[in-house]
Amino acid sequence: MSEPLSEDTLHRRFGEAGRSLPPEVTLPPGDDLAVVGHDDPILIGSDQVVLGRHVHPDESPYAIGRKAILRNLSDVAAMAARPVATVAAATLGPGHSMEWATELHRGLHETALAWKAPLVGGDLATHAVEDGPTVITVSIVARPATASGRVVTRTGGRPGDLLAVTGTLGGSLESGGGGRHLDFTPRVHEAIALTDAMNENLVAMMDLSDGVARDAGRLASAGTVVARIDIDSVPTTSGCDWRAALTDGEDYELLLACRTPPPPEVMSTPITVIGRLEAPSPGLPAGSVVVGEGETSERIDHLGWEHRQEG
Amino acid sequence: MSEPLSEDTLHRRFGEAGRSLPPEVTLPPGDDLAVVGHDDPILIGSDQVVLGRHVHPDESPYAIGRKAILRNLSDVAAMAARPVATVAAATLGPGHSMEWATELHRGLHETALAWKAPLVGGDLATHAVEDGPTVITVSIVARPATASGRVVTRTGGRPGDLLAVTGTLGGSLESGGGGRHLDFTPRVHEAIALTDAMNENLVAMMDLSDGVARDAGRLASAGTVVARIDIDSVPTTSGCDWRAALTDGEDYELLLACRTPPPPEVMSTPITVIGRLEAPSPGLPAGSVVVGEGETSERIDHLGWEHRQEG
C-alpha cells in the first residue's frame, strides 16, 4: 500500500539527499537560505504562499503578493544578508479576475522594489480546477552584507550562549484572516546592524515562522545544544500570554544566539534576552526546548505552529 | 464587471511594470533570464510545471522533476551562461503518495546535480483539494560563461543577420503524453561552444518553447526586425512536416541570430541556417515572421504553441 503524504517525513528525506552536494555549495539546504560559491557567494532560497493554507483566500491580492515577498526577505534577514533580486511564479485558479492578478503583481513588484530586491522575472500559469488552489512562489537571491563575506547560520550556538529575540512575539494571525503576518517588517536592516554591533559574538540566527517553541528547537538541534527559555523574559505582543508568544506562528522576528549580551535595541527595535543554550543531558537531548528550571521545567519543543488547511 | 484572466494581457502589463526597475537590473524582465549587477552579474529566472498543463498528470514523477529542472537549464543555455544552483518549491495535491513525492524529488535532485546546478533548497506544501493541481516551481541562478561577462540576449538581431537553430524541430510531444519534451538535452554546452566560436558575431539567442513561428516573432520583436524563414531549410524531426516543425512546442532547441554563418555543428549538434532578419516594412511590422518570398509569402507569427489544459 502506498504511504500517505507527510511534509515532515519528506523534508527529512530531502534533507538527507541535500547532503551529497558538490563543494561549491558552501552552506547546504536546511538553513534559512543556501549559500553557493566561495569567493563571491550567492545566497538563494524559495518560499511559497498557498491560498487557503498560508493566507485566507479572501485577503486582498495586494497583501498576498506583499506577504510572498516579505517572507523571503525575512529569510535574508535571518542570514544577516543583503537582498539582490526576486523572481515570482504564480499559478492562478479560474476564480480570479484580471484585476485580482494585477493587484497581486502590484503587491509583489512594489514590495520588492521598496526593499531593494527588485522583481526581475517569473512565470504565470492558470489552471481550470474550480476551487483548486492558487500558488505564489517567490525565490530570492542575496549577497553577504559584511565585507568579510560572513553570513550568520543556525549552527553556531554553543552551551552558555544567550538566546534573544527581536520585537514582540505572538498574535500575528487574527482569527478569520487579517493580522500583522500580512504586513510585517522583515528585520533585514536590524540583522545587518546587529552583525555590525556584535561581529563574531553573534553566533547563530534564524527567523521565527513557527513560534519560538518549535524554531528554538531547530536552532538548538543545528548547534547540538538545548535551549532553556525564561518565560518571564519573553516579550509578548499586547494581549498574548507567554504560551501564545512561544507557539504562535508567522511572527517573522529574529531568534539569535550570542556569546555576549546583545544591545537592548537596534534601529528602534528591542532585542530581548529570553534564555540560554545548554549542553544536552540524558533527559534533554540536543534540540530540546525547555521552560523553567529544575523539577518545574517543561519541555515545549513539540508545541508550535503548524499551518492548517483553511479550505 | 470584472475582466476574465488572460495570460497574454497579464504578461504585457507585468512587463510594463518591469521597466521601472533600478539600474542594478542590467537586463530587465522579458528575456530568458534577467541579469542583476554590473561587475559580477547574476542571472536569475523561474519556471513552473503545472500537472495537467505542462505535463500529463500520469507521467512518472521522476520525469516531471527532471523536466522542471531541464526547462530552467534551457533558459540558461539561451543566455550562453553557466548554471550555478537551483531551488524548487512544490505544492502537492492530496492524490499523491510519499513514493510519488520522493521520486519527484529524486528527478529534481539528480538532474540538477548532473548539470552542475545543484538543488540547494526550496519549499514543500500540500493542499487538500481533490483534483486540485500539483505545481512545481524551479528557480535557477547562473553566471556569465565568458570572461568578459557577456551574455547573449534576444535584442541583438539586425537586418541582414542569419537566423539559425540547433538540432531538429517538431514532434516533441506525443499525443496522450510522453515524448522528447520530458527528457531533452538543454543546449547549455552547445551555447557556450557557439559563443566561443562566434564571439560578437552571435548577436541574439533564445530557447524554443512555443515553436519557431511564435518564438522567432519574439526575437524579431526584441530586435525591431522581421524574421523571414526558408521552409526548405528547416531541419524537421523525422515524421514532421515544416508546419509542425515551426509550430510545435517544447523543442527546447536554440534559435539564434548571427552576423556571419555559424559552424555547421557544435558538440555533434547540427546548426542550421533557416532564414534571415530583415528591416520592417509597411506591410510587415517589427515582430512579423514570414515564410516564402514575394507574393507567395505567408505570415505565420500568429501560429505556434499554446499550452492547453489537459485536465
XYZ file of C-alpha atoms in Angstrom:
622
model
C 0.000 0.000 0.000
C 1.280 3.449 -0.752
C 2.362 5.654 2.129
C 0.280 8.844 2.603
C 1.991 12.220 2.238
C 3.776 13.665 5.243
C 5.526 17.014 4.871
C 7.782 16.350 7.874
C 8.978 12.984 6.558
C 9.554 14.421 3.090
C 11.564 17.325 4.474
C 13.776 14.869 6.358
C 14.289 12.631 3.297
C 15.032 15.572 1.015
C 17.414 16.983 3.605
C 19.394 13.746 3.523
C 19.727 13.902 -0.273
C 20.813 17.528 0.091
C 23.916 16.460 1.977
C 25.546 14.861 -1.061
C 26.151 18.130 -2.863
C 29.344 19.397 -4.521
C 31.807 21.613 -2.587
C 30.595 24.789 -4.358
C 27.566 24.546 -2.055
C 29.173 26.200 0.958
C 26.005 26.098 3.085
C 23.706 23.168 2.222
C 19.899 23.064 2.410
C 18.449 23.267 5.920
C 19.236 26.853 6.891
C 17.096 29.889 6.025
C 18.917 30.229 2.687
C 21.592 28.128 1.000
C 24.974 29.606 0.062
C 26.772 28.763 -3.177
C 30.342 29.773 -4.020
C 33.447 30.603 -2.020
C 34.956 33.859 -3.275
C 31.802 35.674 -4.187
C 28.986 33.742 -2.523
C 25.356 33.903 -3.594
C 22.534 33.146 -1.165
C 19.348 31.643 -2.579
C 16.025 30.353 -1.328
C 12.402 29.821 -2.289
C 9.153 30.162 -0.376
C 5.555 29.797 -1.454
C 2.224 31.206 -0.386
C -0.690 28.835 -0.971
C -4.127 30.428 -0.726
C -6.185 28.624 1.862
C -3.019 27.430 3.545
C -0.741 30.381 4.313
C -3.258 33.168 3.740
C -7.022 33.323 3.759
C -8.269 33.256 0.143
C -10.316 36.410 0.723
C -7.355 38.600 1.713
C -6.564 41.393 -0.710
C -4.361 40.243 -3.608
C -2.023 43.179 -2.938
C -1.467 41.944 0.635
C -0.913 38.384 -0.591
C 1.754 39.497 -3.057
C 3.379 41.670 -0.398
C 3.481 38.781 2.067
C 5.069 36.461 -0.521
C 7.960 38.932 -0.898
C 8.232 39.753 2.830
C 8.540 36.053 3.793
C 11.564 35.724 1.540
C 13.087 38.950 2.854
C 12.756 37.544 6.362
C 14.955 34.624 5.259
C 17.551 37.119 4.019
C 17.392 38.900 7.394
C 17.941 35.576 9.158
C 21.333 35.256 7.419
C 22.242 38.917 8.054
C 22.495 39.268 4.272
C 21.525 41.907 1.719
C 18.769 41.170 -0.837
C 19.648 41.440 -4.537
C 16.605 40.356 -6.561
C 13.436 38.268 -6.570
C 11.506 36.212 -9.129
C 7.899 35.083 -8.747
C 5.846 32.298 -10.283
C 2.086 32.179 -9.893
C -0.473 29.528 -10.765
C -3.930 31.065 -10.599
C -7.236 29.252 -10.343
C -10.237 30.131 -12.510
C -11.907 32.174 -9.770
C -9.611 35.173 -10.197
C -10.158 38.247 -12.345
C -7.605 40.318 -14.252
C -7.953 42.973 -11.557
C -7.069 40.409 -8.885
C -3.976 39.256 -10.771
C -2.897 42.824 -11.490
C -3.187 43.729 -7.803
C -1.237 40.589 -6.837
C 1.542 41.652 -9.201
C 1.491 45.195 -7.837
C 1.904 43.847 -4.284
C 4.867 41.716 -5.389
C 6.504 44.411 -7.534
C 6.119 47.397 -5.190
C 7.195 45.487 -2.075
C 10.228 44.027 -3.832
C 11.223 47.452 -5.145
C 10.838 49.119 -1.732
C 13.199 46.550 -0.182
C 15.819 46.768 -2.956
C 15.026 43.223 -4.072
C 13.561 44.094 -7.499
C 11.188 41.576 -9.055
C 13.070 40.719 -12.244
C 11.099 37.868 -13.723
C 8.917 34.903 -13.255
C 6.248 32.798 -14.744
C 2.490 32.828 -14.873
C 0.101 29.948 -15.446
C -3.592 29.368 -14.952
C -5.496 26.210 -14.138
C -9.137 25.374 -14.691
C -9.935 23.448 -11.499
C -12.817 25.162 -9.734
C -11.732 25.773 -6.102
C -8.252 24.479 -6.979
C -5.561 26.351 -5.081
C -3.724 29.472 -6.159
C 0.025 29.213 -5.531
C 2.538 32.059 -5.500
C 6.203 31.096 -5.300
C 8.901 33.704 -4.718
C 12.599 32.941 -4.937
C 15.181 35.371 -3.640
C 18.872 35.951 -4.267
C 21.061 37.752 -1.762
C 24.693 38.506 -1.030
C 26.579 38.679 2.265
C 26.250 42.115 3.892
C 29.678 42.120 5.536
C 32.975 42.842 3.814
C 34.301 39.512 5.123
C 31.538 37.641 3.339
C 30.343 36.111 6.587
C 26.691 35.094 6.906
C 25.013 34.029 10.157
C 23.729 30.446 10.079
C 21.705 28.355 12.516
C 24.607 26.160 13.543
C 26.862 28.387 15.655
C 25.132 28.122 19.064
C 27.156 26.615 21.959
C 26.423 25.953 25.660
C 26.494 29.228 27.584
C 25.338 31.404 24.683
C 22.447 33.785 25.294
C 19.222 33.360 23.331
C 17.459 36.580 22.253
C 14.639 37.802 20.017
C 13.784 40.996 18.182
C 10.452 42.769 18.716
C 7.491 41.170 20.473
C 6.044 37.700 19.952
C 2.612 36.220 19.394
C -0.737 37.184 17.983
C 0.325 37.802 14.409
C -2.696 35.971 12.974
C -6.184 37.196 13.720
C -8.913 34.563 13.657
C -10.787 34.734 10.386
C -7.877 36.282 8.484
C -6.031 39.581 8.625
C -3.343 40.414 11.157
C 0.237 41.502 11.324
C 1.517 38.449 9.367
C 0.286 40.156 6.188
C 2.318 43.333 6.659
C 5.275 42.786 8.949
C 8.713 44.374 8.788
C 11.336 41.804 7.830
C 14.340 42.501 10.075
C 16.812 42.979 7.216
C 18.258 46.264 8.478
C 18.221 45.152 12.127
C 20.140 41.981 11.274
C 22.878 43.910 9.480
C 23.065 46.438 12.353
C 23.332 43.546 14.830
C 26.241 41.932 12.990
C 27.944 45.331 12.764
C 27.482 45.801 16.524
C 28.336 42.252 17.653
C 30.612 40.841 14.937
C 31.695 37.281 15.829
C 29.730 37.355 19.097
C 26.505 36.948 17.117
C 26.859 33.202 16.562
C 23.547 31.892 15.207
C 20.296 33.283 13.823
C 17.023 32.307 12.152
C 13.641 33.894 11.578
C 10.575 32.900 13.585
C 7.873 31.436 11.398
C 6.529 28.571 13.533
C 6.920 30.021 17.047
C 9.899 30.034 19.428
C 8.930 26.639 20.916
C 9.490 24.930 17.575
C 12.065 27.251 15.995
C 14.346 27.350 19.070
C 14.337 23.558 18.812
C 15.653 23.880 15.255
C 18.383 26.326 16.316
C 19.301 24.072 19.253
C 19.303 20.999 17.037
C 21.587 22.695 14.484
C 24.060 23.512 17.296
C 23.528 20.138 19.093
C 22.544 22.008 22.238
C 19.437 22.547 24.398
C 17.508 25.835 24.578
C 16.215 26.925 28.001
C 13.663 29.734 27.904
C 12.864 32.053 30.827
C 9.148 32.627 30.319
C 9.135 35.815 32.403
C 11.563 37.402 29.929
C 9.601 36.672 26.750
C 8.449 39.960 25.161
C 4.790 39.306 24.369
C 2.634 41.225 21.961
C -0.151 43.040 23.809
C -2.963 40.576 24.554
C -0.791 37.425 24.330
C 0.305 35.222 27.226
C 3.749 33.557 27.175
C 2.346 30.343 25.752
C 0.834 32.134 22.736
C 4.043 34.132 22.337
C 6.093 30.922 22.181
C 3.771 28.881 19.964
C 2.004 31.279 17.567
C 3.359 31.243 14.042
C 4.278 33.872 11.485
C 5.971 36.396 13.780
C 8.897 36.875 11.365
C 11.038 38.253 14.181
C 14.636 37.042 14.575
C 15.838 34.439 17.068
C 19.554 34.798 17.791
C 22.250 33.204 19.881
C 25.121 35.382 21.070
C 28.235 34.983 23.148
C 27.940 38.416 24.800
C 24.807 40.381 25.747
C 23.186 41.985 22.665
C 22.431 45.725 22.535
C 18.991 46.496 24.072
C 17.776 47.690 20.701
C 18.855 48.188 17.087
C 17.147 50.689 14.800
C 14.455 51.248 17.472
C 13.611 47.528 17.541
C 14.040 46.000 21.024
C 16.334 42.983 21.471
C 15.386 40.846 24.458
C 17.355 38.000 26.044
C 14.849 35.173 26.602
C 17.099 32.342 27.702
C 20.327 30.487 27.059
C 21.786 27.471 25.345
C 22.987 24.481 27.405
C 24.756 21.200 26.820
C 22.403 18.266 26.218
C 21.899 15.816 29.097
C 20.452 12.276 29.321
C 16.952 13.626 29.918
C 17.306 16.512 27.467
C 18.705 15.566 24.062
C 20.050 18.134 21.617
C 17.204 20.090 20.080
C 15.115 20.169 23.267
C 13.455 23.412 24.294
C 12.541 23.781 27.977
C 10.913 26.461 30.087
C 11.552 26.809 33.820
C 14.341 25.335 35.953
C 14.870 22.080 37.838
C 11.849 19.979 38.735
C 9.354 22.544 37.448
C 10.861 22.627 33.955
C 8.689 21.651 30.987
C 9.720 20.570 27.514
C 7.899 22.560 24.816
C 9.615 21.785 21.504
C 6.647 19.585 20.466
C 4.444 22.694 20.592
C 4.443 25.390 17.976
C 2.708 26.337 14.845
C 1.607 24.053 12.042
C -0.037 25.575 9.014
C -3.607 24.424 8.663
C -5.800 23.991 5.638
C -8.179 26.933 5.635
C -10.002 25.402 2.667
C -17.975 43.517 -14.426
C -14.603 42.007 -13.736
C -12.336 41.172 -16.645
C -11.598 37.424 -17.128
C -8.000 36.221 -16.805
C -5.761 36.434 -19.859
C -2.165 35.265 -19.545
C -1.065 37.302 -22.566
C -2.551 40.556 -21.250
C -1.075 39.951 -17.799
C 2.368 39.289 -19.242
C 2.195 42.574 -21.135
C 1.047 44.548 -18.078
C 3.663 42.996 -15.835
C 6.313 43.629 -18.462
C 5.455 47.324 -18.398
C 5.873 47.481 -14.607
C 9.167 45.636 -15.019
C 10.617 48.545 -16.959
C 10.722 50.861 -13.941
C 13.477 48.959 -12.175
C 16.674 50.312 -10.593
C 19.958 50.432 -12.576
C 21.332 47.319 -10.807
C 18.960 45.368 -13.059
C 21.208 45.287 -16.118
C 18.832 43.124 -18.179
C 15.157 43.616 -17.258
C 12.362 41.005 -17.373
C 11.398 39.814 -20.854
C 14.454 37.803 -21.849
C 15.057 34.148 -20.989
C 16.656 35.206 -17.682
C 17.134 38.599 -16.017
C 20.598 39.907 -15.164
C 21.356 41.803 -11.952
C 24.622 43.588 -11.177
C 27.390 45.154 -13.229
C 30.770 43.907 -12.038
C 29.810 40.393 -11.098
C 26.409 39.796 -12.683
C 23.948 37.142 -11.547
C 21.354 35.689 -13.920
C 18.055 34.534 -12.435
C 14.745 33.119 -13.615
C 11.817 30.974 -12.592
C 9.704 28.442 -14.446
C 6.891 26.199 -13.302
C 5.484 22.842 -14.317
C 1.755 22.507 -13.657
C 0.406 18.961 -13.853
C -2.369 18.774 -16.401
C -0.966 21.845 -18.107
C 2.693 21.319 -18.954
C 2.853 17.573 -18.362
C 0.280 14.816 -18.318
C -0.602 14.030 -14.676
C 0.136 10.335 -15.238
C 3.773 10.836 -16.294
C 6.342 9.416 -13.910
C 7.166 11.801 -11.053
C 10.884 11.339 -11.778
C 10.348 12.578 -15.361
C 8.268 15.523 -14.112
C 11.007 16.607 -11.700
C 13.633 16.172 -14.409
C 11.632 18.292 -16.849
C 11.197 21.078 -14.272
C 14.998 21.337 -13.973
C 15.692 20.917 -17.710
C 13.309 23.764 -18.637
C 15.274 26.136 -16.434
C 18.593 24.889 -17.813
C 17.301 25.635 -21.298
C 16.855 29.270 -20.225
C 20.477 29.314 -19.039
C 21.554 27.914 -22.428
C 19.580 30.659 -24.173
C 21.806 33.278 -22.488
C 25.014 31.295 -23.183
C 25.502 31.248 -19.419
C 26.707 28.705 -16.864
C 24.265 27.318 -14.241
C 25.150 27.769 -10.563
C 22.258 26.428 -8.470
C 18.539 25.691 -8.382
C 15.769 25.838 -5.784
C 12.399 24.112 -6.091
C 9.015 24.680 -4.494
C 6.238 22.131 -4.826
C 2.576 22.235 -3.883
C 1.182 18.732 -3.990
C -2.461 17.714 -4.184
C -3.942 15.004 -1.963
C -3.769 12.334 -4.696
C -0.017 11.796 -4.330
C 1.787 9.232 -2.197
C 5.092 9.555 -0.353
C 6.661 7.397 -3.070
C 5.451 9.835 -5.727
C 6.878 12.833 -3.887
C 10.166 11.048 -3.210
C 10.522 10.177 -6.907
C 9.704 13.777 -7.880
C 12.473 14.983 -5.582
C 14.893 12.401 -6.957
C 14.176 13.630 -10.503
C 14.821 17.227 -9.444
C 17.912 16.463 -7.343
C 19.680 14.048 -9.705
C 19.071 16.133 -12.823
C 20.240 19.320 -11.118
C 23.371 17.585 -9.840
C 24.192 16.098 -13.255
C 24.049 19.571 -14.832
C 26.115 21.277 -12.112
C 23.089 23.260 -10.957
C 22.725 21.635 -7.506
C 19.295 21.785 -5.888
C 20.108 23.735 -2.730
C 16.726 24.392 -1.190
C 13.084 25.002 -1.597
C 9.733 24.645 -0.051
C 7.065 21.981 0.144
C 3.356 22.390 0.783
C 0.302 20.216 0.352
C -3.273 21.143 -0.401
C -6.460 19.194 0.223
C -8.422 19.981 -2.935
C -9.326 16.726 -4.650
C -8.192 17.013 -8.305
C -6.602 20.377 -7.497
C -3.390 20.893 -9.464
C 0.130 19.969 -8.425
C 2.606 22.776 -9.114
C 6.402 22.501 -9.211
C 8.350 25.760 -9.475
C 12.081 25.768 -10.128
C 14.195 28.908 -9.964
C 17.715 28.966 -11.327
C 20.750 31.143 -10.773
C 23.538 31.372 -13.332
C 26.641 33.377 -14.139
C 28.058 34.546 -17.469
C 30.185 31.852 -19.104
C 32.600 34.242 -20.819
C 35.487 36.065 -19.160
C 34.074 39.358 -20.458
C 30.819 38.753 -18.612
C 28.844 38.986 -21.825
C 25.527 37.156 -22.085
C 23.516 36.713 -25.288
C 20.100 38.379 -25.159
C 17.147 38.423 -27.547
C 17.653 42.015 -28.592
C 20.773 41.991 -30.767
C 19.286 40.963 -34.134
C 19.616 43.437 -37.058
C 18.543 43.365 -40.732
C 20.859 41.063 -42.679
C 21.616 38.712 -39.781
C 21.205 34.994 -40.349
C 18.650 33.054 -38.333
C 19.659 29.516 -37.272
C 18.547 26.688 -34.995
C 20.219 23.817 -33.174
C 19.067 20.217 -33.666
C 15.807 19.267 -35.354
C 12.366 20.735 -34.766
C 8.873 19.384 -34.150
C 7.177 16.363 -32.678
C 8.446 16.679 -29.148
C 5.043 15.891 -27.630
C 3.399 12.574 -28.287
C -0.379 12.539 -28.177
C -1.561 11.160 -24.848
C 1.643 12.101 -23.022
C 5.263 11.034 -23.230
C 7.699 12.308 -25.818
C 11.040 14.019 -26.070
C 9.863 17.100 -24.124
C 10.229 15.041 -20.926
C 13.891 14.190 -21.485
C 15.590 16.639 -23.804
C 19.153 17.910 -23.720
C 19.244 21.584 -22.783
C 21.843 23.191 -25.092
C 23.991 24.590 -22.276
C 27.305 23.255 -23.603
C 26.424 23.989 -27.228
C 25.597 27.617 -26.379
C 28.930 28.168 -24.659
C 30.771 26.487 -27.556
C 28.883 28.714 -30.004
C 29.865 31.922 -28.204
C 33.455 30.685 -28.049
C 33.386 30.007 -31.803
C 31.490 33.125 -32.915
C 32.171 35.750 -30.242
C 30.436 39.044 -31.105
C 29.030 37.587 -34.338
C 26.475 35.631 -32.297
C 24.122 38.551 -31.719
C 20.860 37.180 -30.296
C 19.558 33.924 -28.860
C 16.565 32.323 -27.123
C 15.276 28.825 -26.488
C 12.364 27.373 -28.429
C 9.442 26.541 -26.183
C 6.441 27.620 -28.269
C 7.668 26.851 -31.800
C 9.757 28.914 -34.246
C 6.670 30.661 -35.678
C 5.924 32.281 -32.329
C 9.418 32.427 -30.825
C 11.052 33.946 -33.930
C 8.397 36.645 -33.627
C 9.640 37.353 -30.111
C 13.269 37.524 -31.248
C 12.286 39.745 -34.186
C 10.175 41.956 -31.932
C 13.052 42.368 -29.446
C 15.316 43.498 -32.297
C 12.563 45.533 -34.046
C 13.084 43.470 -37.201
C 11.212 40.908 -39.304
C 12.132 37.205 -39.486
C 11.907 35.507 -42.887
C 12.052 31.696 -42.779
C 13.054 29.474 -45.710
C 10.817 26.455 -45.154
C 13.006 24.170 -47.258
C 15.876 24.741 -44.834
C 14.042 23.916 -41.636
C 15.552 20.767 -40.040
C 12.497 18.685 -39.194
C 12.355 15.814 -36.759
C 11.594 12.570 -38.554
C 7.860 12.335 -39.231
C 7.201 16.089 -39.022
C 6.368 18.434 -41.888
C 7.644 22.039 -41.902
C 4.442 23.365 -40.430
C 4.680 21.046 -37.411
C 8.375 21.873 -37.087
C 7.600 25.589 -36.940
C 4.563 25.435 -34.663
C 5.035 22.500 -32.271
C 6.042 23.489 -28.756
C 8.585 22.275 -26.246
C 11.519 21.646 -28.590
C 13.986 23.367 -26.241
C 16.426 23.878 -29.101
C 18.142 27.250 -29.549
C 17.123 29.933 -32.020
C 19.990 32.285 -32.820
C 20.782 35.314 -34.937
C 24.304 35.759 -36.213
C 26.217 38.218 -38.332
C 28.385 35.549 -40.008
C 27.494 31.936 -40.916
C 27.523 29.682 -37.826
C 29.614 26.481 -37.720
C 27.672 23.515 -39.202
C 27.704 21.837 -35.821
C 28.900 22.247 -32.224
C 29.469 19.278 -29.922
C 27.891 16.992 -32.570
C 24.676 19.050 -32.586
C 23.844 20.415 -36.060
C 23.380 24.176 -36.510
C 21.138 25.016 -39.465
C 20.514 28.411 -41.061
C 16.727 28.678 -41.552
C 16.334 32.267 -42.661
C 17.354 35.854 -42.062
C 16.315 39.058 -40.346
C 15.032 42.000 -42.379
C 14.012 45.596 -41.799
C 10.289 46.039 -41.142
C 8.162 47.412 -43.964
C 4.654 48.946 -44.119
C 3.079 45.525 -44.677
C 5.399 43.700 -42.273
C 5.798 45.375 -38.883
C 8.625 44.507 -36.490
C 7.988 41.122 -34.912
C 6.482 39.584 -38.057
C 7.553 36.095 -39.102
C 7.096 35.183 -42.771
C 7.753 32.111 -44.883
C 8.356 32.299 -48.620
C 9.272 35.293 -50.799
C 7.353 37.998 -52.619
C 3.691 37.404 -53.445
C 3.720 33.821 -52.169
C 4.932 34.805 -48.708
C 2.768 33.967 -45.687
C 2.818 35.491 -42.229
C 2.981 32.804 -39.526
C 3.725 34.572 -36.250
C 0.110 34.092 -35.130
C 0.693 30.321 -35.247
C 2.652 28.425 -32.656
C 2.146 26.560 -29.497
C -0.179 27.445 -26.656
C -0.232 25.214 -23.621
C -3.566 23.530 -23.199
C -5.381 22.293 -20.140
C -5.013 18.527 -20.107
C -7.427 18.349 -17.150
